[in-house]
mmCIF file of C-alpha atoms in Angstrom:
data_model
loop_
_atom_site.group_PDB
_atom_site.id
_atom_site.type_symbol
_atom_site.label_atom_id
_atom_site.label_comp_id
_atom_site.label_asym_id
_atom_site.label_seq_id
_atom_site.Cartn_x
_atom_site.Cartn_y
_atom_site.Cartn_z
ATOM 1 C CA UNK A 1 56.206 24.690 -77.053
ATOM 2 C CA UNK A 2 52.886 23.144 -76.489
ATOM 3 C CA UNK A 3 50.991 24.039 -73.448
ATOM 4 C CA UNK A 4 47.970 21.424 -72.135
ATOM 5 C CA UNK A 5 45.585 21.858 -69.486
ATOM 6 C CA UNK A 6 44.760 18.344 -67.827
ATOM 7 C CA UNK A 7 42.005 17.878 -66.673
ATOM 8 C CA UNK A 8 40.741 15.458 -64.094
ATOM 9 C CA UNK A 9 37.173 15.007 -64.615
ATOM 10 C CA UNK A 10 34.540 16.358 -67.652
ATOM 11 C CA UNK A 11 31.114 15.462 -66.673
ATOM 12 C CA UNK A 12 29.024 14.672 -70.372
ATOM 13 C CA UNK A 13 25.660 14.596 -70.168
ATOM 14 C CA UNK A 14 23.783 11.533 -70.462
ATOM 15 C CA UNK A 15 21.980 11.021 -73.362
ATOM 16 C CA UNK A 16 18.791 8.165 -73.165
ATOM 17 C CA UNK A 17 18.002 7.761 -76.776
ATOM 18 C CA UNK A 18 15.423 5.130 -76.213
ATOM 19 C CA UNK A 19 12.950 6.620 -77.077
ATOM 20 C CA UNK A 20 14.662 8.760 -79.951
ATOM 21 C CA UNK A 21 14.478 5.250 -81.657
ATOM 22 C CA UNK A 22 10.780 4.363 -80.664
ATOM 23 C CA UNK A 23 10.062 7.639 -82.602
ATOM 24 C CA UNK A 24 12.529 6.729 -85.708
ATOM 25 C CA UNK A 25 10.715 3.512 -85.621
ATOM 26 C CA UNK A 26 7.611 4.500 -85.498
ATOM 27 C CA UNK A 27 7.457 8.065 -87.534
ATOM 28 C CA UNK A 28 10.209 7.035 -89.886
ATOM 29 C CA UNK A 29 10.686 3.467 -90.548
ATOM 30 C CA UNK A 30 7.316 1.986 -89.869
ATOM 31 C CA UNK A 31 5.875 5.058 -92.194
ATOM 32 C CA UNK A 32 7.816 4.448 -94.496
ATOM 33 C CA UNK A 33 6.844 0.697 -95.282
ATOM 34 C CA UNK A 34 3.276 1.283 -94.993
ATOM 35 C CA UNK A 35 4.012 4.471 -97.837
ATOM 36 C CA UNK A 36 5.975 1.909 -99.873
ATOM 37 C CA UNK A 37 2.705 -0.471 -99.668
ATOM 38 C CA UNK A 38 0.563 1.879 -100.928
ATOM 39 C CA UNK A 39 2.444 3.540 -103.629
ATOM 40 C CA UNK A 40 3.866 0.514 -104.640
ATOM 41 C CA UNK A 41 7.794 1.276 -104.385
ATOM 42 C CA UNK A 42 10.087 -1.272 -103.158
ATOM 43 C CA UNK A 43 13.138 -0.342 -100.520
ATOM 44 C CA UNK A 44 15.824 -1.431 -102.908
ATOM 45 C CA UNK A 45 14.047 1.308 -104.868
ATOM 46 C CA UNK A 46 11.774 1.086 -108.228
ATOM 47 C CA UNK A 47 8.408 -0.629 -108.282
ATOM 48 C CA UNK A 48 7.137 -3.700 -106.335
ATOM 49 C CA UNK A 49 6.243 -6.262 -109.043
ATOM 50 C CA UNK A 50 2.635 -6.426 -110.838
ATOM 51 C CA UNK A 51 0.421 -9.080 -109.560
ATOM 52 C CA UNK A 52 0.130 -11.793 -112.219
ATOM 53 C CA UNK A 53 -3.703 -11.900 -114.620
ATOM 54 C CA UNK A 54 -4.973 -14.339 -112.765
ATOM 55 C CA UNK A 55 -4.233 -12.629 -109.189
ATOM 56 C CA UNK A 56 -5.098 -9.564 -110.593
ATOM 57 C CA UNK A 57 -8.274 -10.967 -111.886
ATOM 58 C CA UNK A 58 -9.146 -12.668 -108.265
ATOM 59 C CA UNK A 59 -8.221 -9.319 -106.122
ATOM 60 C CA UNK A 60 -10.183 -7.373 -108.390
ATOM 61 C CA UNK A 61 -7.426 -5.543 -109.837
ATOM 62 C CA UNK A 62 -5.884 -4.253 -106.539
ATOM 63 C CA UNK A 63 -2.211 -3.275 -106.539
ATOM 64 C CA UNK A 64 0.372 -5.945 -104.711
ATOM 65 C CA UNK A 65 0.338 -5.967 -101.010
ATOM 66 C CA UNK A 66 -2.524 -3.886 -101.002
ATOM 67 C CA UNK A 67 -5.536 -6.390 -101.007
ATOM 68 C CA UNK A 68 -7.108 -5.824 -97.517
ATOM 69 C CA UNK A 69 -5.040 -3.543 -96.218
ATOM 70 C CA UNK A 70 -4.375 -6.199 -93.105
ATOM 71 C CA UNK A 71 -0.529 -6.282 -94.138
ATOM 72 C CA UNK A 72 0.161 -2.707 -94.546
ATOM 73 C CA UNK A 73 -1.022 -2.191 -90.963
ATOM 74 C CA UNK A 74 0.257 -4.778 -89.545
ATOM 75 C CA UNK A 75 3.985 -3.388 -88.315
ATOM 76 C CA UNK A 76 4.936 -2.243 -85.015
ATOM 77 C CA UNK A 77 8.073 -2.331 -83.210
ATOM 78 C CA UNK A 78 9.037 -3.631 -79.181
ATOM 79 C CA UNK A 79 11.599 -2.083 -77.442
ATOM 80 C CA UNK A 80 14.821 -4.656 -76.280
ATOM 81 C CA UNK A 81 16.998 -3.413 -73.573
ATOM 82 C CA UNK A 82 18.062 0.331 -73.261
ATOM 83 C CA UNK A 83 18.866 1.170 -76.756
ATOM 84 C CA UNK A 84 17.839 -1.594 -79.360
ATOM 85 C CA UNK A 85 14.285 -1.209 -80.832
ATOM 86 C CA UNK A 86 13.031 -4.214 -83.127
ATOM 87 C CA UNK A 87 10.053 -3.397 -85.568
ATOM 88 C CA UNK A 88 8.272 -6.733 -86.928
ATOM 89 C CA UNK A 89 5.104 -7.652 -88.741
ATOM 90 C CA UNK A 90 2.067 -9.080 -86.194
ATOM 91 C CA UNK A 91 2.224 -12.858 -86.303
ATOM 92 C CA UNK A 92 -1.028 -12.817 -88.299
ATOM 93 C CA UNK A 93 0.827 -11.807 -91.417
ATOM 94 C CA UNK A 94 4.156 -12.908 -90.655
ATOM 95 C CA UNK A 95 4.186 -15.631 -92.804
ATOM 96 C CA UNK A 96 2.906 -14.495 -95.643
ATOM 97 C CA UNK A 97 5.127 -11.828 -95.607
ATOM 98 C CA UNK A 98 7.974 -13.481 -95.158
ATOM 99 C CA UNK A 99 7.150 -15.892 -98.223
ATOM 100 C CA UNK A 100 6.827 -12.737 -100.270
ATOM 101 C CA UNK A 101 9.639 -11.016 -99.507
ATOM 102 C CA UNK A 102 12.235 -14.205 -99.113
ATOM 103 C CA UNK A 103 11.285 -16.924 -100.677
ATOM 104 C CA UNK A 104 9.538 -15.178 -103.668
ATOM 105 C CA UNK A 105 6.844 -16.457 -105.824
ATOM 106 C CA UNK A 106 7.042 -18.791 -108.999
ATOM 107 C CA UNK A 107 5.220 -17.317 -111.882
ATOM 108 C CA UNK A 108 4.622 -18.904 -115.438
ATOM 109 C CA UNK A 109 5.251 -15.751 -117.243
ATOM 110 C CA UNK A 110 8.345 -14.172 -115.093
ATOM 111 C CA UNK A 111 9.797 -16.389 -113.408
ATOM 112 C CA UNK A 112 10.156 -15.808 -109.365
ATOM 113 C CA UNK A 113 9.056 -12.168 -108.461
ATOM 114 C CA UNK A 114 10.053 -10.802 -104.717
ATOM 115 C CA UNK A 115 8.420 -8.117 -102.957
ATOM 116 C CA UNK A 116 10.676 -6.226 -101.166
ATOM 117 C CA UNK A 117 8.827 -4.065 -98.891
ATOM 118 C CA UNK A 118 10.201 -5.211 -95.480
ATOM 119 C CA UNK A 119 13.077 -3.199 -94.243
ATOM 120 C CA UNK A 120 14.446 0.053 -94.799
ATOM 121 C CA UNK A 121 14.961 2.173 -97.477
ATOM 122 C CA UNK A 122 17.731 4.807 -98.587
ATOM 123 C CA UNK A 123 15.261 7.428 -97.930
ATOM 124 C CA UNK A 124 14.319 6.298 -94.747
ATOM 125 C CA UNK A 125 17.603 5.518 -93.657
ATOM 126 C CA UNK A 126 19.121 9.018 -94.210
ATOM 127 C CA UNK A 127 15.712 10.455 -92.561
ATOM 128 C CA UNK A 128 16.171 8.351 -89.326
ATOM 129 C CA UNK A 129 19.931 9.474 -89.223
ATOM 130 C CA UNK A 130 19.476 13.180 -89.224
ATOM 131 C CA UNK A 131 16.580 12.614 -87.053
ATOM 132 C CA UNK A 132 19.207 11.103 -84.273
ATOM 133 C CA UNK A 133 21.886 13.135 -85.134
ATOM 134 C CA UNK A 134 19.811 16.370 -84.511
ATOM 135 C CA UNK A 135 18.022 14.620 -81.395
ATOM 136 C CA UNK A 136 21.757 14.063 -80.050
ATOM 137 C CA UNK A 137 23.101 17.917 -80.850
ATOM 138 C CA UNK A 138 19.797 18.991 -78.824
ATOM 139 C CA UNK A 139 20.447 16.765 -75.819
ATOM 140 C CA UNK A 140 24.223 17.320 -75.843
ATOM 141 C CA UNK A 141 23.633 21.339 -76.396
ATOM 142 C CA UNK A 142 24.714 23.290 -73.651
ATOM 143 C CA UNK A 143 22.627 25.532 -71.576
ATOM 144 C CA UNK A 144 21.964 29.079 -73.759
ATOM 145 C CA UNK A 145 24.323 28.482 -76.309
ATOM 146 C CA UNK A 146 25.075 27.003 -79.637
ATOM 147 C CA UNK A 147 26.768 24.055 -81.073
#
Protein backbone atom coordinates (compact mmCIF):
# COMPACT_ATOMS: atom_id res chain seq x y z
CA UNK A 1 0.00 0.00 0.00
CA UNK A 2 1.07 3.44 -0.85
CA UNK A 3 1.37 5.94 1.85
CA UNK A 4 1.27 10.02 0.83
CA UNK A 5 1.82 12.90 2.90
CA UNK A 6 -0.42 15.92 1.63
CA UNK A 7 0.60 18.75 1.99
CA UNK A 8 -1.17 22.06 2.11
CA UNK A 9 1.21 24.65 1.22
CA UNK A 10 5.20 24.50 -0.20
CA UNK A 11 6.51 27.93 -0.31
CA UNK A 12 9.25 28.02 -3.65
CA UNK A 13 11.35 30.65 -3.75
CA UNK A 14 11.02 33.29 -6.18
CA UNK A 15 13.34 33.43 -8.73
CA UNK A 16 13.76 37.19 -10.74
CA UNK A 17 15.81 36.18 -13.68
CA UNK A 18 15.77 39.57 -15.23
CA UNK A 19 18.68 40.30 -14.97
CA UNK A 20 20.14 36.65 -15.48
CA UNK A 21 19.11 37.54 -19.14
CA UNK A 22 20.59 41.17 -19.25
CA UNK A 23 23.86 39.26 -18.43
CA UNK A 24 23.21 36.32 -21.16
CA UNK A 25 22.56 39.17 -23.42
CA UNK A 26 25.13 41.08 -22.83
CA UNK A 27 28.23 38.57 -21.85
CA UNK A 28 26.95 35.84 -24.10
CA UNK A 29 24.94 36.78 -27.01
CA UNK A 30 26.02 40.29 -27.74
CA UNK A 31 29.85 38.82 -27.39
CA UNK A 32 29.32 36.52 -29.36
CA UNK A 33 28.24 38.56 -32.56
CA UNK A 34 30.81 41.09 -32.16
CA UNK A 35 33.50 37.69 -31.98
CA UNK A 36 31.73 36.39 -35.10
CA UNK A 37 32.46 40.00 -36.78
CA UNK A 38 35.83 39.90 -36.20
CA UNK A 39 36.83 36.42 -36.89
CA UNK A 40 34.66 36.24 -39.63
CA UNK A 41 32.34 33.11 -38.69
CA UNK A 42 28.78 33.17 -39.42
CA UNK A 43 25.98 31.78 -36.70
CA UNK A 44 24.73 29.11 -39.02
CA UNK A 45 28.42 28.21 -38.65
CA UNK A 46 31.44 28.35 -41.37
CA UNK A 47 32.74 31.60 -42.78
CA UNK A 48 30.91 34.90 -43.56
CA UNK A 49 31.38 35.39 -47.34
CA UNK A 50 34.56 37.26 -48.96
CA UNK A 51 33.92 40.74 -49.99
CA UNK A 52 33.87 40.88 -53.80
CA UNK A 53 37.53 42.59 -55.83
CA UNK A 54 36.10 45.55 -56.24
CA UNK A 55 34.84 45.99 -52.44
CA UNK A 56 37.83 44.54 -51.39
CA UNK A 57 39.79 46.90 -53.48
CA UNK A 58 37.65 50.11 -52.08
CA UNK A 59 37.89 48.95 -48.17
CA UNK A 60 41.40 48.41 -48.58
CA UNK A 61 41.29 44.82 -48.21
CA UNK A 62 39.39 44.71 -44.85
CA UNK A 63 37.49 41.54 -43.96
CA UNK A 64 33.37 41.74 -44.33
CA UNK A 65 31.59 43.60 -41.67
CA UNK A 66 34.67 44.78 -40.40
CA UNK A 67 35.27 48.15 -42.30
CA UNK A 68 34.95 50.78 -39.48
CA UNK A 69 34.23 48.85 -36.85
CA UNK A 70 30.77 51.09 -36.39
CA UNK A 71 28.66 47.77 -36.97
CA UNK A 72 30.42 45.43 -34.76
CA UNK A 73 29.76 47.84 -31.89
CA UNK A 74 26.76 48.76 -32.57
CA UNK A 75 24.46 45.97 -30.51
CA UNK A 76 22.87 46.37 -27.28
CA UNK A 77 19.85 44.97 -25.85
CA UNK A 78 16.52 46.83 -23.78
CA UNK A 79 14.84 45.08 -21.31
CA UNK A 80 10.67 44.43 -22.05
CA UNK A 81 8.61 43.58 -19.12
CA UNK A 82 9.86 41.25 -16.25
CA UNK A 83 11.50 38.55 -18.15
CA UNK A 84 11.88 39.28 -22.00
CA UNK A 85 15.18 41.02 -23.00
CA UNK A 86 15.44 42.19 -26.80
CA UNK A 87 19.07 42.82 -28.18
CA UNK A 88 19.03 44.99 -31.56
CA UNK A 89 21.51 46.87 -33.69
CA UNK A 90 21.49 51.02 -33.01
CA UNK A 91 19.31 52.57 -35.68
CA UNK A 92 22.47 53.98 -37.28
CA UNK A 93 23.31 50.61 -38.73
CA UNK A 94 20.10 49.02 -38.75
CA UNK A 95 19.58 49.17 -42.17
CA UNK A 96 22.45 48.21 -43.52
CA UNK A 97 22.46 45.37 -41.52
CA UNK A 98 19.41 44.22 -42.17
CA UNK A 99 20.08 44.42 -46.10
CA UNK A 100 23.07 42.22 -45.42
CA UNK A 101 21.80 39.73 -43.52
CA UNK A 102 18.07 39.44 -45.28
CA UNK A 103 17.93 40.61 -48.34
CA UNK A 104 21.53 39.64 -49.40
CA UNK A 105 23.65 41.16 -52.00
CA UNK A 106 23.74 40.51 -55.89
CA UNK A 107 27.19 39.77 -57.06
CA UNK A 108 28.41 39.19 -60.76
CA UNK A 109 30.65 36.40 -59.86
CA UNK A 110 28.44 34.44 -57.03
CA UNK A 111 25.40 35.20 -57.26
CA UNK A 112 23.52 36.66 -53.92
CA UNK A 113 25.88 36.27 -50.82
CA UNK A 114 24.17 36.76 -47.12
CA UNK A 115 25.92 37.61 -44.09
CA UNK A 116 24.62 35.96 -41.36
CA UNK A 117 25.97 37.47 -38.34
CA UNK A 118 22.75 38.66 -36.58
CA UNK A 119 21.37 36.22 -34.13
CA UNK A 120 22.56 33.45 -32.22
CA UNK A 121 24.71 30.78 -32.66
CA UNK A 122 24.89 26.98 -31.49
CA UNK A 123 27.70 27.95 -29.35
CA UNK A 124 26.15 30.73 -27.89
CA UNK A 125 22.99 29.18 -27.44
CA UNK A 126 24.22 26.20 -25.35
CA UNK A 127 26.51 28.89 -23.36
CA UNK A 128 23.45 31.09 -22.45
CA UNK A 129 21.52 27.84 -21.38
CA UNK A 130 23.92 26.50 -18.86
CA UNK A 131 24.48 29.97 -17.84
CA UNK A 132 20.52 30.08 -16.72
CA UNK A 133 20.30 26.74 -15.79
CA UNK A 134 23.21 27.12 -13.23
CA UNK A 135 21.91 30.78 -12.29
CA UNK A 136 18.45 28.92 -11.48
CA UNK A 137 20.12 25.78 -9.33
CA UNK A 138 21.95 28.74 -7.32
CA UNK A 139 18.80 30.75 -6.64
CA UNK A 140 16.60 27.68 -6.06
CA UNK A 141 19.53 26.02 -3.72
CA UNK A 142 18.58 25.69 -0.33
CA UNK A 143 20.24 27.24 2.59
CA UNK A 144 23.74 25.04 3.42
CA UNK A 145 23.07 22.31 1.30
CA UNK A 146 23.34 20.78 -2.08
CA UNK A 147 21.24 20.16 -5.05
Amino acid sequence: MLKATIVNKINFPEIRLQSTLEEIADQIIIRDIQAGIATQRAITGGRLPDNEPATKKRKGGRPPLDDTGELKNSFSYRTSGKSKVIIYIDSGRRNIAGYLQNDGIDTKLHGKKFYRFFGISKDAYVRAMRYAENKIRELTKPNGSRL
